[in-house]
CSV table of N, CA and C and ligand atoms in Angstrom, one decimal:
chain,number,residue,atom,x,y,z
A,1,MET,N,42.3,24.9,18.3
A,1,MET,CA,41.3,24.2,17.6
A,1,MET,C,40.2,25.1,17.2
A,2,ILE,N,39.8,25.0,15.9
A,2,ILE,CA,38.7,25.9,15.4
A,2,ILE,C,37.5,25.0,15.3
A,3,ALA,N,36.4,25.4,15.8
A,3,ALA,CA,35.2,24.6,15.8
A,3,ALA,C,34.1,25.6,15.3
A,4,PRO,N,33.2,25.0,14.6
A,4,PRO,CA,32.0,25.9,14.1
A,4,PRO,C,31.3,26.4,15.3
A,5,LYS,N,30.8,27.6,15.2
A,5,LYS,CA,30.2,28.3,16.3
A,5,LYS,C,28.9,27.6,16.7
A,6,ARG,N,28.1,27.1,15.7
A,6,ARG,CA,26.8,26.6,15.9
A,6,ARG,C,26.7,25.2,15.3
A,7,LYS,N,25.9,24.4,15.9
A,7,LYS,CA,25.6,23.1,15.3
A,7,LYS,C,24.7,23.4,14.1
A,8,ILE,N,25.0,22.7,13.0
A,8,ILE,CA,24.1,22.8,11.8
A,8,ILE,C,22.9,21.9,12.0
A,9,SER,N,21.7,22.4,11.9
A,9,SER,CA,20.5,21.7,12.2
A,9,SER,C,20.4,20.6,11.1
A,10,LYS,N,19.6,19.6,11.4
A,10,LYS,CA,19.4,18.5,10.5
A,10,LYS,C,18.7,19.0,9.1
A,11,GLN,N,17.8,20.0,9.3
A,11,GLN,CA,17.2,20.5,8.1
A,11,GLN,C,18.2,21.2,7.2
A,12,ARG,N,19.1,22.0,7.8
A,12,ARG,CA,20.1,22.7,7.0
A,12,ARG,C,21.0,21.7,6.3
A,13,LYS,N,21.5,20.7,7.1
A,13,LYS,CA,22.4,19.7,6.6
A,13,LYS,C,21.8,18.9,5.4
A,14,HIS,N,20.5,18.5,5.6
A,14,HIS,CA,19.9,17.8,4.5
A,14,HIS,C,19.6,18.6,3.3
A,15,LYS,N,19.3,19.9,3.5
A,15,LYS,CA,19.1,20.8,2.4
A,15,LYS,C,20.3,20.9,1.6
A,16,ARG,N,21.5,21.1,2.3
A,16,ARG,CA,22.7,21.3,1.5
A,16,ARG,C,23.1,20.0,0.8
A,17,ARG,N,22.9,18.8,1.4
A,17,ARG,CA,23.3,17.6,0.7
A,17,ARG,C,22.4,17.3,-0.5
A,18,SER,N,21.1,17.7,-0.3
A,18,SER,CA,20.2,17.3,-1.4
A,18,SER,C,20.6,18.0,-2.7
A,19,SER,N,21.2,19.2,-2.6
A,19,SER,CA,21.5,19.9,-3.8
A,19,SER,C,22.8,19.4,-4.4
A,20,VAL,N,23.7,18.9,-3.6
A,20,VAL,CA,25.0,18.4,-4.1
A,20,VAL,C,24.8,17.1,-4.8
A,21,TRP,N,23.9,16.3,-4.3
A,21,TRP,CA,23.7,14.9,-4.8
A,21,TRP,C,23.5,14.9,-6.3
A,22,LYS,N,24.3,14.0,-7.0
A,22,LYS,CA,24.1,13.9,-8.4
A,22,LYS,C,23.5,12.5,-8.8
A,23,LEU,N,22.7,12.5,-9.8
A,23,LEU,CA,22.1,11.3,-10.2
A,23,LEU,C,23.1,10.3,-10.8
A,24,ASP,N,23.9,10.8,-11.8
A,24,ASP,CA,24.8,9.9,-12.4
A,24,ASP,C,26.2,10.2,-11.8
A,25,MET,N,27.1,9.2,-11.9
A,25,MET,CA,28.4,9.2,-11.4
A,25,MET,C,29.3,10.2,-12.2
A,26,PRO,N,30.3,10.7,-11.6
A,26,PRO,CA,31.2,11.6,-12.3
A,26,PRO,C,32.0,10.8,-13.3
A,27,GLY,N,32.2,11.5,-14.5
A,27,GLY,CA,33.0,10.8,-15.5
A,27,GLY,C,32.1,9.9,-16.4
A,28,MET,N,30.8,10.1,-16.4
A,28,MET,CA,30.0,9.3,-17.2
A,28,MET,C,29.9,9.9,-18.6
A,29,VAL,N,30.2,9.1,-19.6
A,29,VAL,CA,30.2,9.6,-21.0
A,29,VAL,C,29.3,8.7,-21.9
A,30,LYS,N,28.9,9.2,-23.0
A,30,LYS,CA,28.1,8.3,-23.9
A,30,LYS,C,28.9,7.5,-24.8
A,31,CYS,N,28.6,6.3,-25.0
A,31,CYS,CA,29.4,5.4,-25.8
A,31,CYS,C,29.2,5.8,-27.3
A,32,PRO,N,30.3,6.0,-28.0
A,32,PRO,CA,30.1,6.3,-29.4
A,32,PRO,C,29.6,5.2,-30.3
A,33,ASN,N,29.7,4.0,-29.8
A,33,ASN,CA,29.2,2.8,-30.5
A,33,ASN,C,27.7,2.5,-30.3
A,34,CYS,N,27.4,2.4,-29.0
A,34,CYS,CA,26.0,2.0,-28.7
A,34,CYS,C,25.1,3.1,-28.1
A,35,GLY,N,25.8,4.2,-27.7
A,35,GLY,CA,25.0,5.3,-27.2
A,35,GLY,C,24.6,5.1,-25.6
A,36,GLU,N,25.1,4.1,-25.0
A,36,GLU,CA,24.9,3.8,-23.6
A,36,GLU,C,25.9,4.7,-22.8
A,37,PHE,N,25.5,5.0,-21.6
A,37,PHE,CA,26.4,5.7,-20.7
A,37,PHE,C,27.3,4.7,-20.0
A,38,TYR,N,28.6,5.1,-20.0
A,38,TYR,CA,29.5,4.3,-19.3
A,38,TYR,C,30.6,5.2,-18.6
A,39,LEU,N,31.3,4.6,-17.7
A,39,LEU,CA,32.4,5.3,-17.0
A,39,LEU,C,33.5,5.7,-17.9
A,40,SER,N,34.0,6.9,-18.0
A,40,SER,CA,35.0,7.3,-18.8
A,40,SER,C,36.3,6.5,-18.5
A,41,HIS,N,37.1,6.2,-19.5
A,41,HIS,CA,38.3,5.4,-19.3
A,41,HIS,C,38.1,3.9,-18.9
A,42,ARG,N,36.8,3.5,-19.1
A,42,ARG,CA,36.5,2.1,-18.7
A,42,ARG,C,35.8,1.5,-20.0
A,43,VAL,N,35.9,0.2,-20.1
A,43,VAL,CA,35.3,-0.5,-21.2
A,43,VAL,C,33.7,-0.3,-21.1
A,44,CYS,N,33.1,-0.1,-22.2
A,44,CYS,CA,31.6,0.0,-22.2
A,44,CYS,C,31.0,-1.3,-21.8
A,45,LYS,N,30.1,-1.3,-20.9
A,45,LYS,CA,29.6,-2.5,-20.4
A,45,LYS,C,28.6,-3.1,-21.3
A,46,SER,N,27.9,-2.3,-22.1
A,46,SER,CA,26.9,-2.9,-22.9
A,46,SER,C,27.4,-3.4,-24.3
A,47,CYS,N,28.5,-2.9,-24.8
A,47,CYS,CA,28.9,-3.4,-26.1
A,47,CYS,C,30.5,-3.8,-26.1
A,48,GLY,N,31.1,-3.6,-25.0
A,48,GLY,CA,32.5,-4.0,-24.9
A,48,GLY,C,33.5,-3.2,-25.7
A,49,PHE,N,33.1,-2.0,-26.1
A,49,PHE,CA,34.0,-1.2,-26.9
A,49,PHE,C,34.8,-0.2,-26.0
A,50,TYR,N,36.1,-0.1,-26.4
A,50,TYR,CA,36.9,0.9,-25.7
A,50,TYR,C,37.9,1.5,-26.7
A,51,ASN,N,38.0,2.8,-26.8
A,51,ASN,CA,38.9,3.5,-27.7
A,51,ASN,C,38.7,3.1,-29.2
A,52,GLY,N,37.4,2.9,-29.5
A,52,GLY,CA,37.0,2.6,-30.9
A,52,GLY,C,37.2,1.2,-31.3
A,53,LYS,N,37.6,0.3,-30.3
A,53,LYS,CA,37.7,-1.1,-30.7
A,53,LYS,C,37.0,-2.0,-29.7
A,54,GLN,N,36.6,-3.1,-30.2
A,54,GLN,CA,35.9,-4.1,-29.4
A,54,GLN,C,37.0,-4.8,-28.5
A,55,VAL,N,36.9,-4.6,-27.3
A,55,VAL,CA,37.9,-5.2,-26.4
A,55,VAL,C,37.4,-6.5,-25.7
A,56,ILE,N,36.2,-6.5,-25.3
A,56,ILE,CA,35.7,-7.8,-24.7
A,56,ILE,C,34.5,-8.2,-25.4
A,57,LYS,N,34.2,-9.5,-25.4
A,57,LYS,CA,33.1,-10.0,-26.0
A,57,LYS,C,31.9,-9.9,-25.1
A,58,VAL,N,30.8,-9.3,-25.7
A,58,VAL,CA,29.5,-9.2,-24.9
A,58,VAL,C,28.4,-10.0,-25.7
A,59,ASN,N,27.9,-10.9,-25.0
A,59,ASN,CA,26.8,-11.7,-25.6
A,59,ASN,C,25.6,-11.0,-25.2
A,60,LYS,N,25.0,-10.4,-26.3
A,60,LYS,CA,23.7,-9.7,-26.1
A,60,LYS,C,22.5,-10.6,-26.2
A,61,GLU,N,21.7,-10.5,-25.2
A,61,GLU,CA,20.5,-11.3,-25.1
A,61,GLU,C,20.8,-12.7,-25.3
A,62,ALA,N,21.9,-13.2,-24.8
A,62,ALA,CA,22.2,-14.6,-24.9
A,62,ALA,C,21.5,-15.4,-23.8
A,63,GLU,N,21.4,-14.8,-22.6
A,63,GLU,CA,20.6,-15.5,-21.6
A,63,GLU,C,19.4,-14.6,-21.2
A,64,ALA,N,18.3,-15.1,-21.4
A,64,ALA,CA,17.1,-14.2,-21.1
A,64,ALA,C,16.2,-14.8,-20.0
B,1,LIG,ZN1,28.9,0.8,-25.9
């Protein structure tokens, strides 16, 4: 069994993780239709467009 020689301190661990953390999710792309960010290979949440076509109906400002 191979084990690390030393325990990594809380400070070191937190420092490492702070730099790795990303604000946006991986695979986020800008929608060509509305300019919103959405997950790649998923239908755009704000306008319902996918692959240049409207796939789902999105009622904008229907319920306020
Ligand atoms: Zn969109």
